[in-house]
């Protein structure tokens, strides 16, 4: 027992010492976590509690992809370059500023153009839930200034009686003439369980609100997942997971290239001990590895001045160990230690007839070692007051691993490419019931993030967004952020209101600066930008949500969000989502049928970044209609979901969509599933 | 023992992950010279045997030449003064070419290194001979041999008529011989034609370098203009950001202004 406690201290520098008092465990919820539960949602629609409805609201289109589901969360927006492979942003923080993990595992995208965030390699069918944490609480997952997004994998189950269960589902969406099929099989035994699932999607070029086909917006993918769970001792479980995801011909209308192939292999083995009798009531250790191969090509595009291939490869292996204990009455401490090693390489080859191919490394072979120690301490001070302290110390080590890579970077005079970063983060959140059912939470803290491989070592990475080639800078300082967040929530059985305001000041904010002395590599590029640290940037915003059960069978859900960003010169930051509201009204007709009307409203965004040549975006309003019907027979559960999205065929685009490419027009979807 | 399980697992895992992370160091090894014999013979009027070597086939442009000398007993001679006499016989007229005689009278590892810049290939226009004059212990003699000069696939010698003094200049490409993506040493040598027989090295020029990728219409950053080092050699740095066909544009100026410009092709 004593050894277990020494473990994190042995490895790291965290000065949180657990007190030896044993106490009854009690989970303490945090206000800064938002969760979408995906599994078994529809099967339990008879329960009409708010939380359940919020989940239904998120999951209203059952054929939806992971990113479509997440785009309905108020904190999340997506930078869209194509109809698939969108990059999640949390409160306008993007890229390396947010930590995107799969069940705590790090996955590095293998695409230099950010076309493959980790979210695209996961299907809703193999997800249990998605957790989005803003600011401070995210330090358990990694060093990030913008929060974390963790996708929890669905698990196999145990059952006292051996049982085979499963589901088959199929769906169709009209705008892109897209079909999907999914299959899940689970086998549960008293001491072991297996779960296998597969999803296939094929989508054609979609039609926008003017009835025009958007070329190069098609995609095709298959995802297979297998997980097993074995009971080793009464309280000790061994889990193994494997996911394979293959995508083909994924089109990116906003980019000059598409993805010919993207393959991800993700595997892990973990041990979980869950026993409230022990001092460490829950301990989880996991070993994982993943490999992503990503091939960009432009073979589908006509009339290009030059043909090119851009393959990328990322390999990550790592582990984490996490333990939860109750150091005292009404206290909970979770300690986590994690480490990972990632290897990245990407190259570009251009072909011109009769000439030697032009080849260069766009990501000179590089690796990132990172390890961190994090702790989350919650204390229910009184019936009304709760405190939560989050902290993390993160160490990382970046290096270019081959002479070839170093030679390339020496072109820019970068002699030393190895970098070490030590990033501490601390945040404190205090919540108190201030008046009747009104709860106020105030949190504040500081954190930081390391530059990304592209920012450190990128070699002429063309960004279609502003038309510049980007070159990395190994001398970057990490971004450091000071932030505060204030939440007010009102909760009663029929009504839950929550509003949050946040602000942060990011010091050494990393952006590309135009260097007129450099000539662009990409044909048609406007110049070269080199990453550097600007003095600071300010990001602020607010979110609000309401869940109102008007009657037991009628429910209103509404979310609102706004983000504001400006750099040190007072200029707006690019890629800031405008004011946005989604409101849906759902009515149940009996226990088996529901109909949901929905409006999606976005204000115009006229605070556009001139230096990124960003264009203003017009306001739009969309109407959606969704319905679900469920029939339970003795052994089967049939579910039919159907609806019309963008009923009035509005021609629109969102502010975070690149290349002024319009979104899909009217879309009729239907999905049928049967579970047994 | 159970207490140690987690700890052991954690430590083992750490070792696994971090031990797989060895950096590769693939810096190219220094190339080894292969001496290739071009000709051998006796210096006329002496009993000194001359062997002529190069690194590869002789081509238009700058060719390092190595001379090995042996006395009558076959013993290597380490001390000698050597001069090259290349000659192009075009029937109606003859001309020589720029040379770099071995700078020291002392052999290096048994060889006297020098260079000859052949200004055209052998062919119907005419044929080349290479004379090697040696002076050993007061004895002087010359060995002359016909040599075949080929035109390389990529031109390694350029010429221009100076806008400032009207003379013909030759610019030979020396480095990089094995170009790589990254920073490369650049070396060229410049000679001036004074009549048909005299081609002195030019030491007073200012060179401006501009690499260009013609198919992509872009250059590369942070190049260093070649500056004179010795014997008409100019050294600088050229940066390649990718493989492929590059043009190295050189603008040559003397005290009175721009004398001429030219470019070398590098294709790798």
Short mmCIF file of C-alpha atoms in Angstrom, two decimals, chain A residues 91-527:
data_model
loop_
_atom_site.label_atom_id
_atom_site.label_comp_id
_atom_site.label_asym_id
_atom_site.label_seq_id
_atom_site.Cartn_x
_atom_site.Cartn_y
_atom_site.Cartn_z
CA UNK A 91 -14.12 27.53 -27.30
CA UNK A 92 -12.11 28.67 -30.34
CA UNK A 93 -8.96 26.96 -29.12
CA UNK A 94 -7.70 24.65 -31.81
CA UNK A 95 -4.89 22.39 -32.90
CA UNK A 96 -2.19 21.98 -30.31
CA UNK A 97 -4.07 24.11 -27.80
CA UNK A 98 -6.57 21.38 -27.02
CA UNK A 99 -5.90 17.86 -25.90
CA UNK A 100 -7.79 15.26 -27.91
CA UNK A 101 -7.44 11.78 -26.49
CA UNK A 102 -9.08 8.43 -26.95
CA UNK A 103 -9.81 6.95 -23.54
CA UNK A 104 -6.77 8.78 -22.20
CA UNK A 105 -4.56 7.61 -25.05
CA UNK A 106 -2.69 10.09 -27.16
CA UNK A 107 -3.08 9.87 -30.91
CA UNK A 108 -1.07 12.16 -33.15
CA UNK A 109 -2.59 12.88 -36.52
CA UNK A 110 -0.33 11.94 -39.42
CA UNK A 111 -1.44 14.76 -41.66
CA UNK A 112 0.57 17.96 -41.92
CA UNK A 113 -2.61 19.79 -42.93
CA UNK A 114 -4.58 18.71 -39.84
CA UNK A 115 -6.95 16.68 -41.98
CA UNK A 116 -6.98 13.81 -39.51
CA UNK A 117 -7.79 14.77 -35.94
CA UNK A 118 -8.07 11.72 -33.68
CA UNK A 119 -11.85 12.08 -33.75
CA UNK A 120 -12.12 10.74 -37.29
CA UNK A 121 -10.76 7.32 -36.41
CA UNK A 122 -13.58 6.60 -33.98
CA UNK A 123 -17.20 5.75 -34.71
CA UNK A 124 -20.13 6.46 -32.36
CA UNK A 125 -20.70 2.71 -32.31
CA UNK A 126 -17.43 2.09 -30.49
CA UNK A 127 -17.78 5.05 -28.18
CA UNK A 128 -19.36 4.99 -24.80
CA UNK A 129 -19.26 8.68 -24.15
CA UNK A 130 -17.47 11.87 -25.05
CA UNK A 131 -16.17 14.12 -22.32
CA UNK A 132 -15.31 17.71 -22.95
CA UNK A 133 -13.52 19.55 -20.19
CA UNK A 134 -12.79 23.20 -20.35
CA UNK A 135 -9.75 24.96 -18.98
CA UNK A 136 -8.54 23.74 -15.59
CA UNK A 137 -10.04 20.29 -15.30
CA UNK A 138 -8.42 19.26 -18.56
CA UNK A 139 -5.01 19.05 -16.94
CA UNK A 140 -5.68 15.42 -16.09
CA UNK A 141 -5.55 14.63 -19.78
CA UNK A 142 -2.61 16.69 -20.94
CA UNK A 143 -0.88 20.01 -21.14
CA UNK A 144 -3.34 22.16 -23.01
CA UNK A 145 -4.61 25.69 -22.70
CA UNK A 146 -7.96 25.15 -24.37
CA UNK A 147 -9.40 22.15 -22.60
CA UNK A 148 -9.63 18.49 -23.40
CA UNK A 149 -11.81 16.16 -25.38
CA UNK A 150 -11.69 12.56 -24.30
CA UNK A 151 -13.58 9.83 -26.10
CA UNK A 152 -14.38 6.90 -23.84
CA UNK A 153 -14.45 3.58 -25.63
CA UNK A 154 -17.38 1.23 -25.32
CA UNK A 155 -16.55 -1.83 -23.28
CA UNK A 156 -17.55 -5.43 -23.20
CA UNK A 157 -19.79 -6.51 -20.32
CA UNK A 158 -19.88 -9.30 -17.82
CA UNK A 159 -23.14 -11.15 -17.12
CA UNK A 160 -24.11 -13.75 -14.59
CA UNK A 161 -25.73 -15.74 -17.36
CA UNK A 162 -23.89 -16.17 -20.61
CA UNK A 163 -25.55 -13.95 -23.15
CA UNK A 164 -25.07 -12.97 -26.75
CA UNK A 165 -26.45 -9.61 -27.77
CA UNK A 166 -26.01 -7.28 -30.65
CA UNK A 167 -27.46 -4.77 -33.01
CA UNK A 168 -27.63 -4.15 -36.71
CA UNK A 169 -28.24 -0.71 -38.08
CA UNK A 170 -28.36 0.95 -41.42
CA UNK A 171 -28.91 4.53 -42.43
CA UNK A 172 -29.25 6.78 -45.44
CA UNK A 173 -28.75 10.51 -45.90
CA UNK A 174 -30.05 12.15 -49.04
CA UNK A 175 -27.89 15.27 -49.40
CA UNK A 176 -24.75 13.25 -49.97
CA UNK A 177 -26.50 10.09 -51.11
CA UNK A 178 -24.73 8.52 -48.19
CA UNK A 179 -25.31 5.16 -46.62
CA UNK A 180 -23.99 3.62 -43.46
CA UNK A 181 -24.21 0.21 -41.94
CA UNK A 182 -23.26 -0.88 -38.48
CA UNK A 183 -23.03 -4.15 -36.68
CA UNK A 184 -22.33 -4.89 -33.04
CA UNK A 185 -22.00 -8.24 -31.32
CA UNK A 186 -21.38 -8.65 -27.63
CA UNK A 187 -20.86 -11.77 -25.67
CA UNK A 188 -21.02 -11.62 -21.91
CA UNK A 189 -19.99 -14.35 -19.50
CA UNK A 190 -19.50 -14.25 -15.73
CA UNK A 191 -15.74 -13.77 -15.95
CA UNK A 192 -15.20 -12.48 -19.43
CA UNK A 193 -16.83 -10.50 -22.17
CA UNK A 194 -16.19 -9.67 -25.81
CA UNK A 195 -17.51 -6.88 -27.92
CA UNK A 196 -17.02 -6.50 -31.65
CA UNK A 197 -18.38 -3.76 -33.83
CA UNK A 198 -18.02 -2.59 -37.38
CA UNK A 199 -19.25 0.47 -39.22
CA UNK A 200 -19.13 1.21 -42.90
CA UNK A 201 -19.92 4.56 -44.47
CA UNK A 202 -19.94 5.69 -48.04
CA UNK A 203 -20.86 9.19 -48.96
CA UNK A 204 -21.00 10.79 -52.40
CA UNK A 205 -20.46 14.44 -53.21
CA UNK A 206 -23.10 16.33 -51.29
CA UNK A 207 -25.58 18.83 -52.64
CA UNK A 208 -25.54 22.35 -51.21
CA UNK A 209 -28.51 24.67 -50.66
CA UNK A 210 -28.46 25.80 -54.27
CA UNK A 211 -28.73 22.27 -55.54
CA UNK A 212 -25.13 22.23 -56.72
CA UNK A 213 -22.92 19.21 -56.19
CA UNK A 214 -19.92 20.10 -54.08
CA UNK A 215 -17.08 18.35 -55.85
CA UNK A 216 -14.52 16.37 -53.87
CA UNK A 217 -16.71 16.08 -50.80
CA UNK A 218 -17.14 12.31 -50.95
CA UNK A 219 -15.69 9.80 -48.53
CA UNK A 220 -15.70 6.14 -47.74
CA UNK A 221 -14.60 4.45 -44.57
CA UNK A 222 -14.77 1.31 -42.53
CA UNK A 223 -14.14 0.94 -38.84
CA UNK A 224 -13.70 -2.26 -36.87
CA UNK A 225 -13.36 -2.51 -33.14
CA UNK A 226 -12.78 -5.43 -30.88
CA UNK A 227 -12.62 -5.29 -27.13
CA UNK A 228 -12.34 -7.91 -24.49
CA UNK A 229 -12.63 -7.85 -20.75
CA UNK A 230 -11.45 -10.53 -18.36
CA UNK A 231 -12.07 -10.77 -14.65
CA UNK A 232 -8.75 -11.76 -13.11
CA UNK A 233 -9.72 -11.35 -9.47
CA UNK A 234 -12.86 -10.20 -7.75
CA UNK A 235 -11.87 -6.60 -8.20
CA UNK A 236 -9.27 -6.77 -10.96
CA UNK A 237 -10.17 -6.59 -14.62
CA UNK A 238 -7.93 -6.94 -17.64
CA UNK A 239 -9.11 -5.13 -20.73
CA UNK A 240 -7.82 -5.22 -24.28
CA UNK A 241 -9.00 -3.02 -27.12
CA UNK A 242 -8.20 -2.84 -30.76
CA UNK A 243 -9.58 -0.46 -33.35
CA UNK A 244 -8.83 -0.42 -37.06
CA UNK A 245 -10.11 2.42 -39.15
CA UNK A 246 -9.61 2.69 -42.89
CA UNK A 247 -10.73 5.61 -45.00
CA UNK A 248 -10.51 5.95 -48.77
CA UNK A 249 -10.87 8.83 -51.19
CA UNK A 250 -11.82 11.33 -48.54
CA UNK A 251 -12.46 14.55 -50.39
CA UNK A 252 -11.49 18.00 -49.12
CA UNK A 253 -13.23 20.57 -51.31
CA UNK A 254 -11.56 23.44 -49.46
CA UNK A 255 -8.07 22.08 -50.13
CA UNK A 256 -6.13 21.41 -53.33
CA UNK A 257 -5.64 17.78 -52.33
CA UNK A 258 -7.67 14.86 -51.05
CA UNK A 259 -6.86 11.90 -48.89
CA UNK A 260 -6.29 8.79 -50.94
CA UNK A 261 -6.08 6.57 -47.91
CA UNK A 262 -5.99 6.95 -44.16
CA UNK A 263 -5.36 3.96 -41.93
CA UNK A 264 -5.36 3.92 -38.18
CA UNK A 265 -4.52 1.01 -35.91
CA UNK A 266 -5.14 1.63 -32.25
CA UNK A 267 -4.58 -0.90 -29.52
CA UNK A 268 -4.29 -0.99 -25.77
CA UNK A 269 -4.16 -3.30 -22.79
CA UNK A 270 -5.24 -2.15 -19.39
CA UNK A 271 -5.72 -3.34 -15.86
CA UNK A 272 -8.43 -1.87 -13.68
CA UNK A 273 -8.89 -2.47 -10.00
CA UNK A 274 -12.19 -1.24 -8.68
CA UNK A 275 -12.73 -1.80 -4.99
CA UNK A 276 -14.17 0.75 -2.62
CA UNK A 277 -12.78 -1.21 0.33
CA UNK A 278 -9.24 -0.45 -0.61
CA UNK A 279 -7.48 2.78 0.08
CA UNK A 280 -7.06 3.33 -3.65
CA UNK A 281 -10.61 2.61 -4.62
CA UNK A 282 -9.88 2.62 -8.30
CA UNK A 283 -6.56 2.11 -10.04
CA UNK A 284 -6.18 1.85 -13.76
CA UNK A 285 -3.00 1.22 -15.72
CA UNK A 286 -2.90 1.14 -19.45
CA UNK A 287 -0.33 0.45 -22.13
CA UNK A 288 -1.16 1.55 -25.62
CA UNK A 289 0.19 1.96 -29.09
CA UNK A 290 -1.21 3.38 -32.26
CA UNK A 291 -0.09 3.95 -35.80
CA UNK A 292 -1.64 6.23 -38.35
CA UNK A 293 -0.70 6.26 -42.01
CA UNK A 294 -2.17 9.04 -44.06
CA UNK A 295 -1.78 9.50 -47.80
CA UNK A 296 -2.73 12.76 -49.40
CA UNK A 297 -2.81 12.94 -53.16
CA UNK A 298 -4.32 15.05 -55.87
CA UNK A 299 -4.99 12.33 -58.43
CA UNK A 300 -8.69 13.23 -58.58
CA UNK A 301 -8.07 16.88 -59.36
CA UNK A 302 -7.91 18.08 -62.97
CA UNK A 303 -5.60 20.70 -64.47
CA UNK A 304 -3.01 21.05 -61.77
CA UNK A 305 0.32 22.69 -62.55
CA UNK A 306 2.07 19.84 -60.80
CA UNK A 307 1.13 16.48 -59.31
CA UNK A 308 2.07 15.66 -55.78
CA UNK A 309 1.83 12.99 -53.11
CA UNK A 310 2.05 13.79 -49.43
CA UNK A 311 2.20 10.72 -47.21
CA UNK A 312 2.52 11.02 -43.44
CA UNK A 313 3.08 8.53 -40.68
CA UNK A 314 2.60 8.83 -36.95
CA UNK A 315 3.40 6.23 -34.33
CA UNK A 316 2.66 6.69 -30.67
CA UNK A 317 3.13 4.39 -27.75
CA UNK A 318 2.53 5.25 -24.19
CA UNK A 319 1.00 4.39 -20.90
CA UNK A 320 -0.75 5.92 -17.99
CA UNK A 321 -1.65 4.93 -14.50
CA UNK A 322 -4.42 6.58 -12.60
CA UNK A 323 -5.59 6.05 -9.07
CA UNK A 324 -8.43 7.46 -7.03
CA UNK A 325 -8.50 7.63 -3.30
CA UNK A 326 -10.34 9.41 -0.54
CA UNK A 327 -7.74 11.14 1.59
CA UNK A 328 -10.37 12.33 4.03
CA UNK A 329 -14.04 12.70 4.69
CA UNK A 330 -15.78 14.22 1.66
CA UNK A 331 -12.53 14.37 -0.22
CA UNK A 332 -11.41 12.70 -3.37
CA UNK A 333 -7.97 12.61 -4.91
CA UNK A 334 -7.18 11.29 -8.35
CA UNK A 335 -3.56 11.03 -9.31
CA UNK A 336 -2.39 10.26 -12.77
CA UNK A 337 1.02 9.66 -14.29
CA UNK A 338 1.38 9.34 -18.02
CA UNK A 339 4.13 9.05 -20.58
CA UNK A 340 4.17 8.65 -24.31
CA UNK A 341 6.51 8.71 -27.26
CA UNK A 342 5.35 9.86 -30.68
CA UNK A 343 7.20 9.64 -33.95
CA UNK A 344 6.14 11.72 -36.89
CA UNK A 345 7.30 11.90 -40.43
CA UNK A 346 5.73 13.30 -43.57
CA UNK A 347 7.05 14.00 -47.00
CA UNK A 348 6.04 15.51 -50.27
CA UNK A 349 6.95 14.31 -53.73
CA UNK A 350 6.07 16.33 -56.79
CA UNK A 351 6.16 14.89 -60.26
CA UNK A 352 6.99 16.72 -63.46
CA UNK A 353 7.33 14.66 -66.59
CA UNK A 354 10.89 14.14 -67.74
CA UNK A 355 12.39 15.32 -64.47
CA UNK A 356 13.63 13.79 -61.29
CA UNK A 357 10.82 13.78 -58.71
CA UNK A 358 10.97 16.69 -56.32
CA UNK A 359 11.09 15.34 -52.81
CA UNK A 360 11.28 16.88 -49.39
CA UNK A 361 10.30 16.12 -45.82
CA UNK A 362 7.40 18.30 -44.82
CA UNK A 363 7.71 17.02 -41.25
CA UNK A 364 11.39 16.22 -40.89
CA UNK A 365 11.44 12.92 -38.97
CA UNK A 366 10.83 13.93 -35.40
CA UNK A 367 9.80 12.51 -32.10
CA UNK A 368 8.13 13.83 -29.02
CA UNK A 369 8.55 12.24 -25.64
CA UNK A 370 6.21 13.49 -23.01
CA UNK A 371 5.43 12.56 -19.48
CA UNK A 372 3.34 14.17 -16.86
CA UNK A 373 2.04 13.87 -13.37
CA UNK A 374 -1.39 15.22 -12.66
CA UNK A 375 -3.68 15.34 -9.68
CA UNK A 376 -7.25 16.31 -9.12
CA UNK A 377 -8.38 16.96 -5.60
CA UNK A 378 -12.01 17.57 -4.72
CA UNK A 379 -13.27 18.59 -1.32
CA UNK A 380 -16.90 18.93 -0.32
CA UNK A 381 -16.25 21.56 2.29
CA UNK A 382 -19.86 21.76 3.40
CA UNK A 383 -23.30 20.95 2.06
CA UNK A 384 -23.09 24.07 0.00
CA UNK A 385 -19.45 24.50 -0.86
CA UNK A 386 -17.14 22.45 -2.95
CA UNK A 387 -13.53 22.94 -3.97
CA UNK A 388 -11.57 21.32 -6.73
CA UNK A 389 -7.86 21.66 -7.36
CA UNK A 390 -6.32 20.46 -10.58
CA UNK A 391 -2.64 20.41 -11.28
CA UNK A 392 -0.18 18.94 -13.68
CA UNK A 393 3.50 19.03 -14.40
CA UNK A 394 4.29 18.06 -17.95
CA UNK A 395 7.72 17.39 -19.35
CA UNK A 396 8.30 16.96 -23.03
CA UNK A 397 11.28 16.49 -25.24
CA UNK A 398 11.21 17.15 -28.97
CA UNK A 399 13.93 16.25 -31.44
CA UNK A 400 14.52 15.76 -35.13
CA UNK A 401 15.75 12.20 -35.37
CA UNK A 402 17.53 11.91 -38.71
CA UNK A 403 20.45 13.70 -40.30
CA UNK A 404 18.31 14.16 -43.38
CA UNK A 405 15.74 16.03 -41.29
CA UNK A 406 18.36 18.16 -39.56
CA UNK A 407 20.01 19.00 -42.90
CA UNK A 408 16.72 20.30 -44.19
CA UNK A 409 16.12 22.53 -41.20
CA UNK A 410 19.65 23.89 -41.39
CA UNK A 411 18.48 25.72 -44.52
CA UNK A 412 16.81 28.15 -42.13
CA UNK A 413 19.87 28.37 -39.95
CA UNK A 414 18.33 26.13 -37.28
CA UNK A 415 21.39 24.41 -35.93
CA UNK A 416 19.87 22.96 -32.80
CA UNK A 417 16.48 21.33 -33.17
CA UNK A 418 16.15 19.51 -29.84
CA UNK A 419 13.84 21.18 -27.35
CA UNK A 420 12.69 20.45 -23.84
CA UNK A 421 9.64 21.95 -22.26
CA UNK A 422 8.47 21.90 -18.68
CA UNK A 423 4.90 23.01 -18.34
CA UNK A 424 3.19 23.38 -14.98
CA UNK A 425 -0.51 24.01 -14.66
CA UNK A 426 -2.73 24.66 -11.68
CA UNK A 427 -6.37 25.56 -11.44
CA UNK A 428 -8.74 25.97 -8.54
CA UNK A 429 -12.49 25.83 -8.74
CA UNK A 430 -14.86 26.78 -5.96
CA UNK A 431 -18.59 26.10 -6.18
CA UNK A 432 -21.24 27.19 -3.76
CA UNK A 433 -25.01 27.05 -3.57
CA UNK A 434 -25.58 30.77 -3.19
CA UNK A 435 -29.36 31.04 -3.21
CA UNK A 436 -31.91 28.25 -3.10
CA UNK A 437 -31.11 26.26 -6.24
CA UNK A 438 -28.65 28.74 -7.66
CA UNK A 439 -25.12 27.47 -7.73
CA UNK A 440 -22.12 29.62 -8.55
CA UNK A 441 -18.71 28.31 -9.57
CA UNK A 442 -15.61 30.33 -9.96
CA UNK A 443 -12.41 28.91 -11.30
CA UNK A 444 -9.08 30.32 -12.16
CA UNK A 445 -5.68 29.02 -13.01
CA UNK A 446 -2.76 28.96 -15.35
CA UNK A 447 -1.55 26.38 -17.81
CA UNK A 448 0.46 26.05 -20.96
CA UNK A 449 1.07 23.97 -24.01
CA UNK A 450 4.07 22.96 -26.06
CA UNK A 451 4.38 24.01 -29.68
CA UNK A 452 3.32 21.30 -32.14
CA UNK A 453 5.62 19.43 -34.50
CA UNK A 454 4.41 21.64 -37.36
CA UNK A 455 5.13 24.77 -35.38
CA UNK A 456 8.60 23.58 -34.44
CA UNK A 457 9.74 21.70 -37.51
CA UNK A 458 7.21 22.18 -40.33
CA UNK A 459 8.85 22.63 -43.71
CA UNK A 460 6.85 24.67 -46.22
CA UNK A 461 3.45 23.44 -45.07
CA UNK A 462 0.94 25.15 -47.30
CA UNK A 463 -2.16 26.50 -45.59
CA UNK A 464 -5.07 27.02 -47.90
CA UNK A 465 -6.66 29.17 -45.23
CA UNK A 466 -4.47 32.20 -45.81
CA UNK A 467 -2.51 31.00 -48.83
CA UNK A 468 0.89 30.94 -47.18
CA UNK A 469 3.58 28.31 -46.83
CA UNK A 470 4.37 27.81 -43.15
CA UNK A 471 7.82 27.09 -41.82
CA UNK A 472 8.43 25.89 -38.28
CA UNK A 473 10.62 27.53 -35.70
CA UNK A 474 12.46 25.28 -33.22
CA UNK A 475 13.12 28.27 -30.99
CA UNK A 476 9.47 28.81 -30.04
CA UNK A 477 8.51 29.30 -26.45
CA UNK A 478 5.48 27.43 -25.11
CA UNK A 479 2.15 29.21 -24.95
CA UNK A 480 1.13 30.09 -21.40
CA UNK A 481 -2.36 30.99 -20.41
CA UNK A 482 -4.00 32.58 -17.42
CA UNK A 483 -7.71 32.01 -17.32
CA UNK A 484 -10.82 32.41 -15.33
CA UNK A 485 -14.32 31.04 -15.64
CA UNK A 486 -17.56 31.85 -13.85
CA UNK A 487 -20.62 29.62 -13.98
CA UNK A 488 -24.09 30.13 -12.61
CA UNK A 489 -26.53 27.27 -12.67
CA UNK A 490 -30.09 26.86 -11.56
CA UNK A 491 -31.26 23.35 -11.14
CA UNK A 492 -34.67 22.04 -10.25
CA UNK A 493 -36.46 18.92 -11.44
CA UNK A 494 -38.14 20.57 -14.39
CA UNK A 495 -35.63 23.20 -15.26
CA UNK A 496 -31.92 23.42 -15.52
CA UNK A 497 -30.27 26.65 -16.58
CA UNK A 498 -26.57 27.14 -16.84
CA UNK A 499 -24.52 30.06 -17.98
CA UNK A 500 -20.78 30.38 -18.14
CA UNK A 501 -18.48 33.26 -18.90
CA UNK A 502 -14.78 32.75 -19.43
CA UNK A 503 -11.74 34.75 -20.35
CA UNK A 504 -8.12 33.94 -20.83
CA UNK A 505 -4.94 35.72 -21.72
CA UNK A 506 -2.54 33.60 -23.70
CA UNK A 507 1.01 34.74 -23.45
CA UNK A 508 3.48 33.96 -26.25
CA UNK A 509 0.58 33.16 -28.55
CA UNK A 510 1.96 31.30 -31.54
CA UNK A 511 1.13 32.52 -35.04
CA UNK A 512 2.87 32.66 -38.40
CA UNK A 513 4.51 35.92 -39.40
CA UNK A 514 5.08 36.81 -43.03
CA UNK A 515 8.73 36.87 -43.99
CA UNK A 516 9.12 38.79 -47.27
CA UNK A 517 12.68 37.53 -47.77
CA UNK A 518 11.52 33.96 -48.31
CA UNK A 519 10.06 32.73 -51.55
CA UNK A 520 7.05 30.44 -51.38
CA UNK A 521 7.52 26.82 -52.33
CA UNK A 522 3.93 26.02 -53.27
CA UNK A 523 2.87 27.23 -56.69
CA UNK A 524 0.40 30.04 -56.19
CA UNK A 525 1.24 30.59 -52.53
CA UNK A 526 1.40 34.20 -51.42
CA UNK A 527 4.58 33.92 -49.42
#
